[in-house]
Coordinates of C-alpha atoms in Angstrom, one line a residue:
X1 CA 91.6 70.1 117.6
X2 CA 93.1 68.9 114.3
X3 CA 89.8 69.1 112.4
X4 CA 89.1 72.6 113.8
X5 CA 92.5 73.9 112.7
X6 CA 92.0 72.3 109.3
X7 CA 88.6 74.1 108.9
X8 CA 90.1 77.5 109.9
X9 CA 93.0 77.0 107.5
X10 CA 90.7 76.2 104.6
X11 CA 88.4 79.1 105.3
X12 CA 91.4 81.4 105.6
X13 CA 92.8 80.2 102.3
X14 CA 89.5 80.9 100.6
X15 CA 89.2 84.3 102.1
X16 CA 92.6 85.2 100.9
X17 CA 92.0 83.9 97.4
X18 CA 88.7 85.8 97.3
X19 CA 90.3 89.0 98.3
X20 CA 93.1 88.7 95.6
X21 CA 90.5 87.8 93.0
X22 CA 88.4 90.9 93.6
X23 CA 91.2 93.4 93.1
X24 CA 90.6 96.3 90.7
X25 CA 93.2 97.5 88.2
X26 CA 93.6 101.1 87.1
X27 CA 95.6 102.1 84.0
X28 CA 96.5 105.7 83.5
X29 CA 99.2 107.3 81.4
X30 CA 100.6 110.8 81.6
X31 CA 100.2 112.9 78.5
X32 CA 103.9 113.7 78.0
X33 CA 103.2 116.7 75.7
X34 CA 101.3 118.6 78.4
X35 CA 103.5 117.9 81.4
X36 CA 104.7 121.1 83.0
X37 CA 102.2 123.3 81.1
X38 CA 100.1 123.7 84.3
X39 CA 102.3 126.7 85.3
X40 CA 105.7 127.1 86.7
X41 CA 106.0 126.3 90.4
X42 CA 102.4 125.0 90.5
X43 CA 102.3 122.0 92.8
X44 CA 98.7 121.1 91.9
X45 CA 98.4 118.4 89.3
X46 CA 96.3 119.1 86.2
X47 CA 94.0 116.1 85.8
X48 CA 93.7 116.7 82.1
X49 CA 97.3 115.5 81.8
X50 CA 96.2 112.0 82.8
X51 CA 94.2 109.9 80.5
X52 CA 93.2 106.2 80.8
X53 CA 94.9 103.9 78.5
X54 CA 93.3 100.7 77.2
X55 CA 94.2 97.5 79.0
X56 CA 96.9 95.6 77.2
X57 CA 96.1 91.9 77.2
X58 CA 97.0 89.4 74.7
X59 CA 94.3 87.3 73.1
X60 CA 95.3 84.1 75.0
X61 CA 94.8 85.6 78.4
X62 CA 91.4 87.1 77.4
X63 CA 90.2 83.8 76.0
X64 CA 91.3 81.9 79.1
X65 CA 89.6 84.4 81.3
X66 CA 86.4 84.1 79.2
X67 CA 86.4 80.3 79.4
X68 CA 87.0 80.4 83.2
X69 CA 84.1 82.8 83.6
X70 CA 81.8 80.5 81.6
X71 CA 82.9 77.5 83.6
X72 CA 82.2 79.3 86.8
X73 CA 78.7 80.4 85.7
X74 CA 77.9 76.9 84.5
X75 CA 79.2 75.5 87.8
X76 CA 77.0 78.0 89.8
X77 CA 73.9 76.9 87.9
X78 CA 74.7 73.2 88.3
X79 CA 75.3 73.7 92.1
X80 CA 72.0 75.6 92.5
X81 CA 70.0 73.0 90.7
X82 CA 71.8 70.2 92.7
X83 CA 71.0 71.9 95.9
X84 CA 67.4 72.4 95.0
X85 CA 67.0 68.7 94.0
X86 CA 68.7 67.5 97.1
X87 CA 66.6 69.8 99.3
X88 CA 63.4 68.5 97.7
X89 CA 64.4 64.9 98.1
X90 CA 65.4 65.5 101.7
X91 CA 62.0 67.0 102.5
X92 CA 59.9 64.2 101.0
X93 CA 62.3 61.3 101.6
X94 CA 62.4 58.8 104.4
X95 CA 65.2 58.4 106.9
X96 CA 67.2 56.2 104.6
X97 CA 66.9 58.6 101.7
X98 CA 67.9 61.5 103.9
X99 CA 71.1 59.7 104.8
X100 CA 71.8 59.1 101.1
X101 CA 71.1 62.7 100.3
X102 CA 73.4 63.8 103.1
X103 CA 76.3 61.8 101.6
X104 CA 75.5 63.4 98.2
X105 CA 75.6 66.8 99.8
X106 CA 79.2 66.3 100.9
X107 CA 80.1 65.5 97.3
X108 CA 78.3 68.6 96.1
X109 CA 80.0 70.8 98.6
X110 CA 83.4 69.4 97.6
X111 CA 82.6 70.0 93.9
X112 CA 81.5 73.5 94.6
X113 CA 84.7 74.3 96.5
X114 CA 86.7 72.8 93.6
X115 CA 84.9 74.8 91.0
X116 CA 85.3 78.1 92.8
X117 CA 88.8 77.3 94.0
X118 CA 90.2 76.3 90.6
X119 CA 88.6 79.2 88.7
X120 CA 89.7 81.7 91.3
X121 CA 93.3 80.4 91.4
X122 CA 93.5 80.4 87.7
X123 CA 92.2 84.0 87.5
X124 CA 94.6 85.0 90.2
X125 CA 97.5 83.5 88.2
X126 CA 96.3 85.2 85.0
X127 CA 96.2 88.5 86.8
X128 CA 99.8 88.0 88.1
X129 CA 101.0 87.2 84.6
X130 CA 99.3 90.3 83.2

């Protein structure tokens, strides 16, 4: 029961982190000069009064986000290569080698979870700070 609850908790945490990391931001400013020029008593908004403004981020946050993205891409490539090598060794290996590869797979899975978890948490913190 305890292991099952732990697995459910871990999966739930990763789902929540993933949802928060995939949020989209929208920035729009009102053109103050044209507000109210749409006509008196007109309750329909004029979409020309709203223009997107550039995202305001300082250079440190953008550099950190770039580094995190690079780390995540490198991690994905390393994980895919590791899985391919372990799969090949498992297919052609004996029973002993399969057991060794199984132990390596656990380490690879833990590493993958750490890479995605750390980069996602860091991106989430950066998005909160912005």
